[in-house]
Each structure stands twice: as C-alpha cells, then as structure tokens.
C-alpha cells in the first residue's frame, strides 16, 4: 500500500509528515539492506576462500536476464541529431587506375564508344616483402679499411621499417596482443620470435619518447585548461595507476606507482624532477591538517622562496620530524610540491583543471571545473522503492538535464545577463526540498559544488564534462584487458609513449600508421606533432576567456 501512496490525498498534516518520515525510513532501510546483502556475500566468499573452498558460483538461471543497471546519462543529455551520410569515397586517395575493356566480339555492329564509367574499389595488399640486399664490399690497402655499402634509409637490423611500423600500429593503435600479431605474421611467411617481437615494441624507442615529451609540453602550453583522469594499470603484476592529461589537441598517458596528488603533479609537470617549497601558500593548504604546534612553528620558520629537491626536502623532514604519521607527512609533501609548482616560471602551468571531485585533484590549479556527467551519475544511482519517490527523482533529474541544456546554450552565446540568470536558476534548482531524504541530501551536495560546476559561466570555452579524459582512459582499459600490462620499465615507457602518440595523432587527423612509418623510415615528411599542436592552438580560441582577462 505504501508503494503507491498519494501523499496529497492525506488531509491531516501531522499524519502526512509521519508517513513521509516512514517512507524515508523505509528507503534508508532498503538501501542499507542492499549494501548489507552485498557485503555479507562478499564476506562469505572470502571465508570460503580462506578455508580453501570456492565462493558462491555464478550460475545463470534459465530465465531472461534482469535489466542491467545503467548509470549512464546519455539518453537524458544527448539530443538526437539528423543523420547525414557522408560521401566517404570522395576523399579517397587513388593509388592506381586500370582501364577495363568490353569484349569487342560481344558488341553489335552499331555500338558507339561513350567514354568511361568510374568505379572505385578499396582493397589492401598484405604480404611479406623479404629482401636480400647484396652490399658492395671494397678493400683499400692504402687505408687498411673495408668499405661496405649502406642499407637503404630506415633499414636497421633484420626487420624493415614496414614491419616495425605495422607492429607498433597493430599493438598500440589496433589493440592486438603480441601472440596474435606473431600469429598474423607467421600466416604471411614472416619468421619472428616472441622475444624479437617484444623488442620491436619496447627497445630503441628513444626518439619516440622524446617526441612524446614534446607533445606533452606543447599540449600543456596550448590551453590554460586541461582535462585529467586516472585509471588503474598493472606493471609486472603490481597495481599502478595511469594518469591521463588531455585537451582537444592531444592526450598524454603517464604511469605512476601511486594515484596521489604528487603523482598527478608529476603528469602535469611532464615528468620533471620534483621540487618543494615551504611558503605561505603551502602553510595555507596545511591549515586543516592536524599538526602539532611545534610542527607548525618549524614549518613557519622554514618559510622562504627557495626550492628544495626531493631528496633534500625528505631528509630535512625525516630528520626534524621523524614521528609524523603517513597522512601528515604526505600532506606536507603535497602542499610544498604544489607551492613550488605554482612558483615555477619554466613550466606551463595549468590554470584550470576539468576533472571529477577526487581529492588528489585539489590545490593543483587556480580553478577547478567539475564534470556535470559525474554529478548526474550520483542521481541515477539512487534506487527508491516507493512510486512517490521514484516520481520525485524522475522529475528532478529531468530538471537537472534541462538546466544542463541551458548551460550548453549559454556556451554558444555567453552574455553577462544570461550568466546571472543561470546562477540564480542554479540556486533555485539546487535548493529544492522534495521530502525524499536521500534525494535532498544529494541535492545539497551538488549545491556545495556550485563554484566548480558553474565555472563555465566564467570560461564558456571549457567543456561541461570530463568525457574526453574518460574516453582516453578507456583506451588504456581496453589495452589492459588485451595485454594485461607491461612487465618492465621499458615496457611502461613504451605503453605511455605510443598510446600518447596514437591518441594525439587521431585528434590531429593524422594516420598513426603513416606517422610511425614516416619516423622509422627516416622520411620525416610529417611535421612533429608538437608543432602541429602549436599551429592548431593558434587557430582555435581554446583560452579566449583568459586572453580577454
């Protein structure tokens, strides 16, 4: 009966409020029960595992699967667009042409030639191209030296540039595993061992590592704002984390052992050696950190405009305050590192970070813009039991995405008047009191993030969501699913480098395979990706609101 109750039909105010409280209590108990059931099953499985047994088997029932819980907001925020079929063949490069003749014997006597009708057919040629080079060899007695002809440009070792480029393309651009690539090569007559294939992927890639660093530097300088996100990764069987930093022009992956603030800062500083500075800014970050008075006095006494390298700063900290717990020590290191970062003059500083509300992203930039898609996901995770609450949630989510649409419209034509109206509308919408406690608590949490969620009113060019970083993170997840993870530091560097170059080439509209082949063959016809980023950034107004400040 309570599931379909109509509160408006209850005349007695006291009775109505009691029923509202009862409904909210029931919702809270239902949520607690769901959590408890999941935790109980997890503990049972763990107990069985410790006993040497197995957990509860996942046996699929002979009935239709229940609807999958989907926390995506695509249906709410996406507006259908009319489909426009593009003429794909109009931009195709034609590699060869061939005239086809009609069998003259089949033509009637009065047949007249009327020209040609063109048909474009796409095909590929995939075969081995094993070459035996006969290198001339000369001996000069006058010099006592042997003179040997050089291999053509781009050839080095027992594998040519075509095979090397294709290997990198299939592994990092196509997401294939090493065994699958090797099997493909064996099918066309290429003999290559597993070790040789692995070496082609990770050894001797210094030139690409250098270009990846240049891409990161150019990308950080291209816009005052950056997207960032993190995803887990495995290195030699151990858990590590991949940091993604990107904007519309580039993407860079950086694998770090941890996912803390220092690791994010390493990615934003393009791998430069860590620097630390204790100044008033660092002390401000530590205001809410529980530290003893003596520790704070020492930190204040150490305040200066000087930077320390990591080894020196850690030694001073350990020598003076060896009893600091892990959290206190980490807070001091993070605060000092961020203060030093903001004081740097040779590093392109990120002035605004588009991200989720994970704590490790705090302090890093002057401003932070939170993701509306992440925020909307919290509302979709609410699972009310009663129809009345379901309707309240549905109505509010509709208003949520309608407001999101208004922000999108504002980005197209930003005006001070519309900015003021949208800020007022935010206050009104997120001051709503529905009577559904879980929903009201979620609304209050969104209201607390007002400044970061409405950063678009100040900077209309920034996205309203962090999807670009999440989509780039998904590429690492897919690669991880196929190849599990690198096992050496050379492998880690290659994963980060080539995934960065592949994603950046895609954003710049360049064929990753052609780019890799161009570099390995020493043709160098394709400009550096960093220069292309700089040129494209000068054409686009990706930091217009900062330019006019």
Short mmCIF file of C-alpha atoms in Angstrom, two decimals:
data_model
loop_
_atom_site.label_atom_id
_atom_site.label_comp_id
_atom_site.label_asym_id
_atom_site.label_seq_id
_atom_site.Cartn_x
_atom_site.Cartn_y
_atom_site.Cartn_z
CA UNK A 1 0.00 0.00 0.00
CA UNK A 2 2.81 2.42 0.86
CA UNK A 3 4.47 1.88 -2.50
CA UNK A 4 1.63 3.63 -4.35
CA UNK A 5 0.50 6.07 -1.67
CA UNK A 6 -0.64 9.55 -2.73
CA UNK A 7 0.50 12.00 -0.04
CA UNK A 8 -1.62 14.83 -1.42
CA UNK A 9 -4.76 12.89 -0.51
CA UNK A 10 -3.89 12.93 3.21
CA UNK A 11 -5.62 15.89 4.85
CA UNK A 12 -4.07 15.66 8.31
CA UNK A 13 -0.69 17.46 8.25
CA UNK A 14 0.73 15.51 11.19
CA UNK A 15 -0.25 12.20 9.63
CA UNK A 16 1.27 13.29 6.31
CA UNK A 17 4.60 14.18 7.95
CA UNK A 18 4.65 10.88 9.86
CA UNK A 19 4.11 8.96 6.62
CA UNK A 20 6.83 10.99 4.90
CA UNK A 21 9.21 10.03 7.72
CA UNK A 22 8.09 6.41 7.45
CA UNK A 23 8.74 6.36 3.70
CA UNK A 24 12.21 7.86 4.13
CA UNK A 25 13.00 5.38 6.90
CA UNK A 26 11.89 2.53 4.66
CA UNK A 27 14.06 3.84 1.81
CA UNK A 28 17.07 4.07 4.14
CA UNK A 29 16.48 0.55 5.41
CA UNK A 30 16.13 -0.77 1.85
CA UNK A 31 19.42 0.87 0.85
CA UNK A 32 21.16 -0.48 3.97
CA UNK A 33 19.76 -3.95 3.26
CA UNK A 34 21.10 -3.91 -0.30
CA UNK A 35 24.54 -2.88 0.93
CA UNK A 36 24.48 -5.43 3.75
CA UNK A 37 23.47 -8.27 1.45
CA UNK A 38 26.32 -7.48 -0.91
CA UNK A 39 28.81 -7.24 1.94
CA UNK A 40 27.57 -10.47 3.55
CA UNK A 41 28.01 -12.36 0.28
CA UNK A 42 31.48 -10.88 -0.17
CA UNK A 43 32.48 -11.95 3.36
CA UNK A 44 31.07 -15.43 2.81
CA UNK A 45 33.10 -15.78 -0.35
CA UNK A 46 36.23 -14.58 1.46
CA UNK A 47 35.68 -17.03 4.33
CA UNK A 48 35.29 -19.89 1.85
CA UNK A 49 38.44 -18.78 0.05
CA UNK A 50 40.40 -18.77 3.33
CA UNK A 51 39.10 -22.27 4.00
CA UNK A 52 40.45 -23.38 0.66
CA UNK A 53 36.99 -23.55 -0.85
CA UNK A 54 35.30 -21.51 -3.54
CA UNK A 55 32.83 -18.66 -3.27
CA UNK A 56 29.26 -18.71 -4.46
CA UNK A 57 29.22 -19.93 -8.07
CA UNK A 58 27.73 -17.64 -10.68
CA UNK A 59 25.15 -19.94 -12.24
CA UNK A 60 22.97 -18.30 -14.84
CA UNK A 61 19.30 -19.04 -14.39
CA UNK A 62 17.15 -20.29 -17.27
CA UNK A 63 15.18 -17.09 -17.48
CA UNK A 64 15.55 -13.67 -19.09
CA UNK A 65 18.26 -11.56 -17.57
CA UNK A 66 17.11 -8.70 -15.34
CA UNK A 67 17.61 -5.25 -16.81
CA UNK A 68 21.18 -4.06 -16.41
CA UNK A 69 21.70 -1.17 -14.02
CA UNK A 70 22.84 1.68 -16.25
CA UNK A 71 24.24 4.82 -14.66
CA UNK A 72 24.88 6.49 -17.98
CA UNK A 73 23.26 9.85 -18.69
CA UNK A 74 23.45 9.63 -22.47
CA UNK A 75 19.70 9.42 -23.02
CA UNK A 76 18.96 12.43 -20.84
CA UNK A 77 21.66 14.82 -22.05
CA UNK A 78 22.06 13.77 -25.67
CA UNK A 79 19.79 15.35 -28.24
CA UNK A 80 19.11 13.33 -31.40
CA UNK A 81 20.70 14.82 -34.50
CA UNK A 82 19.58 14.22 -38.07
CA UNK A 83 21.78 11.64 -39.69
CA UNK A 84 23.84 12.93 -42.56
CA UNK A 85 25.52 10.31 -44.70
CA UNK A 86 28.97 11.42 -45.76
CA UNK A 87 30.47 10.70 -49.13
CA UNK A 88 33.36 8.52 -47.99
CA UNK A 89 34.83 7.79 -51.42
CA UNK A 90 35.13 11.47 -52.36
CA UNK A 91 38.22 11.87 -50.17
CA UNK A 92 39.87 8.54 -51.01
CA UNK A 93 43.41 8.60 -52.33
CA UNK A 94 43.59 6.65 -55.60
CA UNK A 95 46.75 4.52 -55.75
CA UNK A 96 46.38 3.11 -59.27
CA UNK A 97 43.99 3.22 -62.19
CA UNK A 98 43.11 0.49 -64.64
CA UNK A 99 41.08 0.63 -67.84
CA UNK A 100 38.67 -2.23 -68.41
CA UNK A 101 37.66 -3.06 -71.97
CA UNK A 102 34.47 -4.56 -73.26
CA UNK A 103 34.82 -7.76 -75.27
CA UNK A 104 34.53 -6.35 -78.79
CA UNK A 105 33.17 -9.64 -80.10
CA UNK A 106 30.11 -9.22 -77.89
CA UNK A 107 29.25 -5.76 -79.29
CA UNK A 108 26.68 -5.21 -82.06
CA UNK A 109 27.96 -3.51 -85.24
CA UNK A 110 26.36 -0.14 -84.41
CA UNK A 111 27.85 0.15 -80.87
CA UNK A 112 29.40 3.60 -80.20
CA UNK A 113 32.10 4.39 -77.59
CA UNK A 114 30.67 6.74 -74.92
CA UNK A 115 33.63 7.14 -72.60
CA UNK A 116 34.20 5.52 -69.21
CA UNK A 117 32.17 4.89 -66.08
CA UNK A 118 34.33 5.08 -62.97
CA UNK A 119 34.05 2.64 -60.09
CA UNK A 120 36.26 2.99 -57.01
CA UNK A 121 37.11 -0.25 -55.19
CA UNK A 122 39.03 -0.33 -51.91
CA UNK A 123 41.50 -3.16 -51.35
CA UNK A 124 44.68 -3.88 -49.41
CA UNK A 125 47.88 -5.75 -50.19
CA UNK A 126 49.20 -7.63 -47.16
CA UNK A 127 52.13 -9.92 -47.76
CA UNK A 128 55.71 -10.48 -46.74
CA UNK A 129 58.39 -8.45 -48.55
CA UNK A 130 61.65 -10.22 -47.65
CA UNK A 131 64.63 -8.56 -49.32
CA UNK A 132 68.15 -9.93 -49.81
CA UNK A 133 70.49 -6.95 -50.10
CA UNK A 134 73.75 -7.53 -51.97
CA UNK A 135 76.00 -4.91 -50.38
CA UNK A 136 79.10 -3.99 -52.33
CA UNK A 137 82.30 -4.52 -50.42
CA UNK A 138 85.68 -2.93 -51.14
CA UNK A 139 89.10 -3.22 -49.55
CA UNK A 140 91.67 -0.44 -49.75
CA UNK A 141 95.22 -1.45 -48.91
CA UNK A 142 96.28 2.22 -48.68
CA UNK A 143 93.96 2.83 -45.75
CA UNK A 144 93.71 -0.71 -44.40
CA UNK A 145 89.92 -0.37 -44.30
CA UNK A 146 86.93 -2.25 -45.70
CA UNK A 147 84.23 -0.16 -47.40
CA UNK A 148 80.72 -1.60 -47.33
CA UNK A 149 77.55 -0.26 -48.95
CA UNK A 150 74.97 1.09 -46.54
CA UNK A 151 71.46 -0.27 -46.17
CA UNK A 152 68.69 1.99 -47.52
CA UNK A 153 67.46 4.72 -45.22
CA UNK A 154 65.23 3.35 -42.45
CA UNK A 155 66.60 -0.21 -42.59
CA UNK A 156 68.34 -1.46 -39.48
CA UNK A 157 68.64 -4.99 -38.17
CA UNK A 158 66.80 -7.94 -39.65
CA UNK A 159 63.37 -6.28 -39.90
CA UNK A 160 62.44 -3.46 -42.25
CA UNK A 161 60.58 -0.21 -41.46
CA UNK A 162 57.31 -1.55 -42.84
CA UNK A 163 57.18 -4.47 -40.41
CA UNK A 164 58.36 -2.34 -37.48
CA UNK A 165 55.72 0.32 -38.15
CA UNK A 166 52.97 -2.24 -38.62
CA UNK A 167 53.93 -3.98 -35.36
CA UNK A 168 53.61 -0.74 -33.39
CA UNK A 169 50.37 0.13 -35.16
CA UNK A 170 48.73 -3.23 -34.50
CA UNK A 171 49.81 -3.34 -30.85
CA UNK A 172 49.19 0.25 -29.76
CA UNK A 173 46.83 1.55 -32.42
CA UNK A 174 44.83 -1.62 -33.06
CA UNK A 175 44.87 -3.12 -29.58
CA UNK A 176 46.19 -6.53 -30.64
CA UNK A 177 48.20 -8.77 -28.35
CA UNK A 178 51.75 -9.90 -29.11
CA UNK A 179 50.77 -13.57 -29.71
CA UNK A 180 48.06 -12.50 -32.18
CA UNK A 181 50.47 -10.24 -34.06
CA UNK A 182 53.05 -13.00 -34.22
CA UNK A 183 50.44 -15.45 -35.47
CA UNK A 184 49.39 -13.00 -38.17
CA UNK A 185 52.99 -12.62 -39.33
CA UNK A 186 53.52 -16.36 -39.43
CA UNK A 187 50.49 -16.68 -41.71
CA UNK A 188 52.16 -14.49 -44.34
CA UNK A 189 55.61 -16.06 -44.05
CA UNK A 190 57.41 -13.75 -41.60
CA UNK A 191 59.60 -15.62 -39.11
CA UNK A 192 59.87 -13.72 -35.83
CA UNK A 193 60.30 -14.96 -32.27
CA UNK A 194 58.30 -13.74 -29.30
CA UNK A 195 61.38 -12.04 -27.87
CA UNK A 196 62.15 -10.25 -31.14
CA UNK A 197 58.57 -9.05 -31.39
CA UNK A 198 58.70 -7.72 -27.83
CA UNK A 199 61.96 -5.90 -28.58
CA UNK A 200 60.39 -4.20 -31.59
CA UNK A 201 57.76 -2.77 -29.26
CA UNK A 202 59.89 -1.53 -26.38
CA UNK A 203 63.58 -1.35 -27.32
CA UNK A 204 65.35 1.55 -29.03
CA UNK A 205 62.40 3.93 -28.90
CA UNK A 206 64.25 6.97 -27.53
CA UNK A 207 63.25 9.19 -30.47
CA UNK A 208 59.57 8.44 -29.85
CA UNK A 209 59.96 9.04 -26.10
CA UNK A 210 61.45 12.44 -26.91
CA UNK A 211 58.58 13.32 -29.22
CA UNK A 212 56.06 12.25 -26.59
CA UNK A 213 57.68 14.64 -24.11
CA UNK A 214 57.50 17.41 -26.73
CA UNK A 215 53.82 16.62 -27.32
CA UNK A 216 53.13 16.92 -23.60
CA UNK A 217 54.94 20.25 -23.39
CA UNK A 218 53.13 21.66 -26.43
CA UNK A 219 49.79 20.35 -25.17
CA UNK A 220 50.20 21.93 -21.75
CA UNK A 221 51.04 25.26 -23.40
CA UNK A 222 48.19 25.06 -25.92
CA UNK A 223 45.37 25.87 -23.47
CA UNK A 224 45.09 27.32 -19.95
CA UNK A 225 42.80 24.41 -19.03
CA UNK A 226 43.31 20.65 -19.15
CA UNK A 227 41.27 17.50 -18.62
CA UNK A 228 42.63 14.87 -16.26
CA UNK A 229 41.60 11.45 -15.03
CA UNK A 230 43.16 8.27 -13.67
CA UNK A 231 42.71 4.55 -14.23
CA UNK A 232 44.37 1.52 -12.72
CA UNK A 233 47.04 -0.41 -14.61
CA UNK A 234 49.35 -3.34 -13.89
CA UNK A 235 53.13 -3.32 -14.08
CA UNK A 236 54.85 -6.67 -13.64
CA UNK A 237 51.77 -7.92 -11.81
CA UNK A 238 51.66 -4.99 -9.37
CA UNK A 239 48.91 -2.37 -9.17
CA UNK A 240 49.88 1.05 -10.50
CA UNK A 241 47.96 3.96 -11.96
CA UNK A 242 47.80 5.69 -15.31
CA UNK A 243 47.30 9.47 -15.34
CA UNK A 244 45.60 10.98 -18.37
CA UNK A 245 46.10 14.65 -19.24
CA UNK A 246 44.46 15.95 -22.41
CA UNK A 247 42.60 18.65 -24.29
CA UNK A 248 41.09 18.70 -27.81
CA UNK A 249 44.57 18.72 -29.39
CA UNK A 250 46.49 15.98 -27.58
CA UNK A 251 46.49 13.20 -25.00
CA UNK A 252 49.35 12.07 -22.77
CA UNK A 253 49.47 8.94 -20.60
CA UNK A 254 51.78 8.78 -17.57
CA UNK A 255 52.03 5.64 -15.42
CA UNK A 256 52.91 6.16 -11.75
CA UNK A 257 53.13 3.79 -8.76
CA UNK A 258 50.56 5.83 -6.83
CA UNK A 259 47.46 7.90 -7.58
CA UNK A 260 48.10 10.65 -5.03
CA UNK A 261 48.43 14.40 -5.61
CA UNK A 262 52.17 14.16 -6.19
CA UNK A 263 51.58 11.65 -8.99
CA UNK A 264 49.04 13.90 -10.69
CA UNK A 265 51.51 16.76 -10.34
CA UNK A 266 54.21 14.62 -11.99
CA UNK A 267 51.92 14.21 -15.01
CA UNK A 268 51.11 17.94 -15.15
CA UNK A 269 54.83 18.79 -14.95
CA UNK A 270 55.77 16.44 -17.81
CA UNK A 271 57.96 14.25 -15.60
CA UNK A 272 60.28 16.99 -14.36
CA UNK A 273 62.19 16.30 -11.14
CA UNK A 274 60.07 17.13 -8.12
CA UNK A 275 60.60 20.45 -6.36
CA UNK A 276 59.35 21.54 -2.93
CA UNK A 277 58.81 24.97 -1.41
CA UNK A 278 57.55 25.96 2.05
CA UNK A 279 55.85 29.35 1.86
CA UNK A 280 52.61 30.98 2.97
CA UNK A 281 50.69 29.20 0.22
CA UNK A 282 51.91 25.79 1.43
CA UNK A 283 51.00 26.66 5.02
CA UNK A 284 47.53 27.67 3.85
CA UNK A 285 46.99 24.23 2.32
CA UNK A 286 48.00 22.67 5.65
CA UNK A 287 45.59 24.76 7.75
CA UNK A 288 43.08 21.89 8.04
CA UNK A 289 45.75 19.19 8.53
CA UNK A 290 46.08 18.02 12.17
CA UNK A 291 49.65 19.02 13.05
CA UNK A 292 51.24 19.77 16.41
CA UNK A 293 52.04 23.37 17.33
CA UNK A 294 55.76 22.57 17.28
CA UNK A 295 55.47 21.18 13.74
CA UNK A 296 53.63 24.27 12.56
CA UNK A 297 56.22 26.52 14.17
CA UNK A 298 59.02 24.64 12.41
CA UNK A 299 57.20 24.86 9.09
CA UNK A 300 56.69 28.61 9.58
CA UNK A 301 60.37 29.05 10.43
CA UNK A 302 61.33 27.22 7.23
CA UNK A 303 59.21 29.52 5.04
CA UNK A 304 61.18 31.03 2.16
CA UNK A 305 61.18 31.48 -1.59
CA UNK A 306 63.77 28.73 -2.03
CA UNK A 307 63.08 25.37 -3.64
CA UNK A 308 64.43 22.02 -2.46
CA UNK A 309 64.93 18.89 -4.50
CA UNK A 310 63.05 15.82 -3.31
CA UNK A 311 65.97 14.09 -1.62
CA UNK A 312 66.99 17.16 0.41
CA UNK A 313 63.43 18.04 1.44
CA UNK A 314 62.56 14.50 2.53
CA UNK A 315 65.79 14.23 4.53
CA UNK A 316 65.09 17.52 6.34
CA UNK A 317 61.56 16.40 7.10
CA UNK A 318 62.62 12.98 8.37
CA UNK A 319 65.46 14.43 10.43
CA UNK A 320 63.38 17.10 12.17
CA UNK A 321 60.06 15.28 12.47
CA UNK A 322 60.55 11.50 12.20
CA UNK A 323 57.36 10.79 14.18
CA UNK A 324 54.96 12.31 11.67
CA UNK A 325 52.36 9.77 10.60
CA UNK A 326 51.88 8.83 6.96
CA UNK A 327 48.95 11.22 6.39
CA UNK A 328 50.72 14.21 7.95
CA UNK A 329 53.92 13.57 6.05
CA UNK A 330 52.07 13.15 2.76
CA UNK A 331 50.10 16.37 3.34
CA UNK A 332 53.30 18.37 3.91
CA UNK A 333 54.96 16.90 0.82
CA UNK A 334 51.89 17.63 -1.31
CA UNK A 335 51.48 21.19 -0.04
CA UNK A 336 55.17 22.01 -0.58
CA UNK A 337 55.17 20.43 -4.05
CA UNK A 338 52.08 22.35 -5.17
CA UNK A 339 53.51 25.62 -3.83
CA UNK A 340 56.74 25.02 -5.75
CA UNK A 341 54.75 24.18 -8.90
CA UNK A 342 52.81 27.44 -8.75
CA UNK A 343 56.07 29.38 -8.38
CA UNK A 344 57.72 27.82 -11.44
CA UNK A 345 58.42 30.02 -14.46
CA UNK A 346 59.74 27.45 -16.96
CA UNK A 347 56.79 25.06 -16.63
CA UNK A 348 53.46 25.64 -18.43
CA UNK A 349 51.04 25.97 -15.52
CA UNK A 350 47.53 24.57 -15.71
CA UNK A 351 45.23 27.37 -14.64
CA UNK A 352 42.01 25.33 -14.66
CA UNK A 353 41.55 21.60 -14.28
CA UNK A 354 38.48 19.82 -15.65
CA UNK A 355 38.08 16.66 -13.56
CA UNK A 356 35.94 14.78 -11.11
CA UNK A 357 35.89 15.61 -7.40
CA UNK A 358 38.59 13.14 -6.29
CA UNK A 359 40.66 14.77 -3.50
CA UNK A 360 44.02 14.33 -5.26
CA UNK A 361 42.95 16.93 -7.85
CA UNK A 362 42.52 19.68 -5.24
CA UNK A 363 45.04 22.53 -4.91
CA UNK A 364 46.71 21.81 -8.25
CA UNK A 365 45.23 24.63 -10.34
CA UNK A 366 43.90 28.10 -9.64
CA UNK A 367 40.41 26.93 -10.59
CA UNK A 368 38.60 23.61 -10.91
CA UNK A 369 35.65 22.73 -13.15
CA UNK A 370 33.74 19.65 -12.10
CA UNK A 371 32.05 17.25 -14.50
CA UNK A 372 28.27 17.53 -14.83
CA UNK A 373 28.05 13.96 -16.13
CA UNK A 374 29.74 12.67 -12.98
CA UNK A 375 27.33 14.73 -10.90
CA UNK A 376 24.31 13.43 -12.78
CA UNK A 377 25.51 9.87 -12.27
CA UNK A 378 25.03 10.24 -8.49
CA UNK A 379 21.32 10.86 -9.00
CA UNK A 380 20.93 7.86 -11.26
CA UNK A 381 22.49 5.66 -8.60
CA UNK A 382 19.60 6.43 -6.23
CA UNK A 383 17.26 3.44 -6.21
CA UNK A 384 13.98 4.44 -4.48
CA UNK A 385 11.39 1.78 -3.68
CA UNK A 386 8.20 3.82 -3.50
CA UNK A 387 6.45 5.20 -6.56
CA UNK A 388 6.17 8.62 -4.94
CA UNK A 389 9.95 8.83 -4.51
CA UNK A 390 10.56 7.42 -7.99
CA UNK A 391 8.43 10.20 -9.45
CA UNK A 392 10.21 12.86 -7.38
CA UNK A 393 13.60 11.59 -8.54
CA UNK A 394 12.49 11.37 -12.17
CA UNK A 395 11.12 14.91 -12.09
CA UNK A 396 14.27 16.34 -10.55
CA UNK A 397 16.57 14.51 -12.97
CA UNK A 398 14.54 15.98 -15.82
CA UNK A 399 15.07 19.47 -14.40
CA UNK A 400 18.78 18.67 -13.87
CA UNK A 401 19.37 17.91 -17.55
CA UNK A 402 17.17 20.77 -18.72
CA UNK A 403 19.46 23.09 -16.76
CA UNK A 404 22.45 21.35 -18.35
CA UNK A 405 20.97 22.15 -21.77
CA UNK A 406 20.71 25.80 -20.77
CA UNK A 407 24.41 25.82 -19.93
CA UNK A 408 25.16 24.34 -23.36
CA UNK A 409 23.13 27.11 -24.98
CA UNK A 410 24.99 29.69 -22.90
CA UNK A 411 28.31 28.43 -24.28
CA UNK A 412 27.16 29.34 -27.78
CA UNK A 413 26.12 32.88 -26.86
CA UNK A 414 27.53 33.90 -23.47
CA UNK A 415 26.30 37.20 -22.02
CA UNK A 416 26.58 38.71 -18.51
CA UNK A 417 22.79 38.77 -18.23
CA UNK A 418 22.43 35.10 -19.08
CA UNK A 419 25.26 34.23 -16.70
CA UNK A 420 23.48 35.98 -13.83
CA UNK A 421 20.20 34.28 -14.71
CA UNK A 422 21.79 30.83 -14.80
CA UNK A 423 23.46 31.38 -11.43
CA UNK A 424 20.11 32.37 -9.93
CA UNK A 425 18.48 29.37 -11.55
CA UNK A 426 21.17 27.10 -10.06
CA UNK A 427 20.40 28.44 -6.58
CA UNK A 428 16.69 27.85 -7.10
CA UNK A 429 17.01 24.36 -8.56
CA UNK A 430 19.50 23.06 -6.02
CA UNK A 431 17.60 24.50 -3.07
CA UNK A 432 14.69 22.20 -3.88
CA UNK A 433 13.26 20.26 -0.95
CA UNK A 434 11.37 17.19 -2.15
CA UNK A 435 10.76 15.36 1.11
CA UNK A 436 12.75 12.36 -0.17
CA UNK A 437 15.69 12.48 2.23
CA UNK A 438 18.22 10.66 0.02
CA UNK A 439 17.42 12.94 -2.92
CA UNK A 440 17.50 16.08 -0.78
CA UNK A 441 20.90 15.09 0.64
CA UNK A 442 22.22 14.56 -2.89
CA UNK A 443 20.85 17.96 -3.97
CA UNK A 444 22.58 19.62 -1.03
CA UNK A 445 25.91 18.04 -2.00
CA UNK A 446 25.54 19.38 -5.54
CA UNK A 447 24.75 22.84 -4.16
CA UNK A 448 28.06 22.80 -2.25
CA UNK A 449 29.91 22.35 -5.56
CA UNK A 450 28.34 25.43 -7.13
CA UNK A 451 31.57 27.29 -7.86
CA UNK A 452 33.21 24.39 -9.68
CA UNK A 453 30.07 23.30 -11.54
CA UNK A 454 29.39 26.85 -12.77
CA UNK A 455 32.97 27.56 -13.87
CA UNK A 456 31.61 27.50 -17.44
CA UNK A 457 29.86 30.83 -16.76
CA UNK A 458 33.30 32.41 -16.35
CA UNK A 459 35.03 30.36 -19.04
CA UNK A 460 32.45 29.42 -21.72
CA UNK A 461 35.01 27.57 -23.85
CA UNK A 462 35.61 24.78 -21.34
CA UNK A 463 33.56 21.55 -21.63
CA UNK A 464 30.79 20.78 -19.16
CA UNK A 465 32.05 17.26 -18.66
CA UNK A 466 35.25 15.24 -18.41
CA UNK A 467 34.33 12.74 -21.12
CA UNK A 468 37.48 13.33 -23.23
CA UNK A 469 39.71 12.15 -20.37
CA UNK A 470 37.38 9.26 -19.55
CA UNK A 471 37.34 8.11 -23.19
CA UNK A 472 41.14 8.27 -23.30
CA UNK A 473 41.26 6.30 -20.04
CA UNK A 474 39.02 3.70 -21.66
CA UNK A 475 41.70 3.12 -24.30
CA UNK A 476 44.14 2.13 -21.55
CA UNK A 477 41.49 -0.12 -20.00
CA UNK A 478 40.94 -1.89 -23.33
CA UNK A 479 44.67 -2.29 -23.83
CA UNK A 480 44.95 -3.64 -20.29
CA UNK A 481 42.19 -6.17 -20.97
CA UNK A 482 44.02 -7.47 -24.05
CA UNK A 483 47.66 -7.34 -22.95
CA UNK A 484 47.25 -7.22 -19.13
CA UNK A 485 50.20 -4.88 -18.56
CA UNK A 486 53.90 -4.23 -19.18
CA UNK A 487 56.49 -6.11 -17.15
CA UNK A 488 59.50 -3.79 -17.38
CA UNK A 489 60.16 -0.07 -17.16
CA UNK A 490 60.96 -0.10 -20.88
CA UNK A 491 57.52 -1.55 -21.41
CA UNK A 492 55.91 1.09 -19.20
CA UNK A 493 57.58 3.89 -21.17
CA UNK A 494 56.52 2.36 -24.48
CA UNK A 495 52.92 1.90 -23.37
CA UNK A 496 52.75 5.54 -22.27
CA UNK A 497 54.62 6.89 -25.29
CA UNK A 498 52.86 5.09 -28.11
CA UNK A 499 49.39 5.33 -26.60
CA UNK A 500 50.01 9.08 -26.23
CA UNK A 501 51.22 9.42 -29.81
CA UNK A 502 48.34 7.32 -31.19
CA UNK A 503 45.69 9.36 -29.34
CA UNK A 504 47.32 12.66 -30.29
CA UNK A 505 47.66 11.69 -33.97
CA UNK A 506 43.97 10.78 -34.02
CA UNK A 507 42.99 14.17 -32.58
CA UNK A 508 45.17 15.95 -35.13
CA UNK A 509 43.67 13.96 -38.01
CA UNK A 510 46.91 12.11 -38.81
CA UNK A 511 47.23 8.42 -39.64
CA UNK A 512 49.08 6.83 -36.74
CA UNK A 513 50.49 4.16 -39.04
CA UNK A 514 51.74 6.69 -41.58
CA UNK A 515 53.27 8.75 -38.78
CA UNK A 516 55.11 5.75 -37.28
CA UNK A 517 56.32 4.59 -40.69
CA UNK A 518 57.47 8.12 -41.51
CA UNK A 519 59.62 8.23 -38.39
CA UNK A 520 61.05 4.69 -38.63
CA UNK A 521 61.84 5.03 -42.34
CA UNK A 522 63.60 8.34 -41.64
CA UNK A 523 61.47 10.05 -44.28
CA UNK A 524 60.40 12.74 -41.79
CA UNK A 525 57.78 14.15 -44.15
CA UNK A 526 55.18 14.53 -41.39
CA UNK A 527 55.85 17.57 -39.17
CA UNK A 528 56.40 16.99 -35.46
CA UNK A 529 53.17 16.52 -33.54
CA UNK A 530 54.23 19.27 -31.14
CA UNK A 531 54.46 21.80 -33.98
CA UNK A 532 51.04 20.73 -35.25
CA UNK A 533 49.58 21.21 -31.77
CA UNK A 534 51.07 24.70 -31.59
CA UNK A 535 49.75 25.61 -35.04
CA UNK A 536 46.26 24.27 -34.31
CA UNK A 537 46.16 26.02 -30.92
CA UNK A 538 46.89 29.36 -32.57
CA UNK A 539 43.87 28.85 -34.85
CA UNK A 540 41.42 27.88 -32.11
CA UNK A 541 40.17 30.08 -29.31
CA UNK A 542 40.55 27.47 -26.59
CA UNK A 543 41.59 30.04 -23.99
CA UNK A 544 39.57 33.05 -25.12
CA UNK A 545 38.24 33.97 -21.68
CA UNK A 546 41.79 34.11 -20.30
CA UNK A 547 43.04 36.19 -23.23
CA UNK A 548 40.45 38.84 -22.53
CA UNK A 549 41.13 38.87 -18.80
#
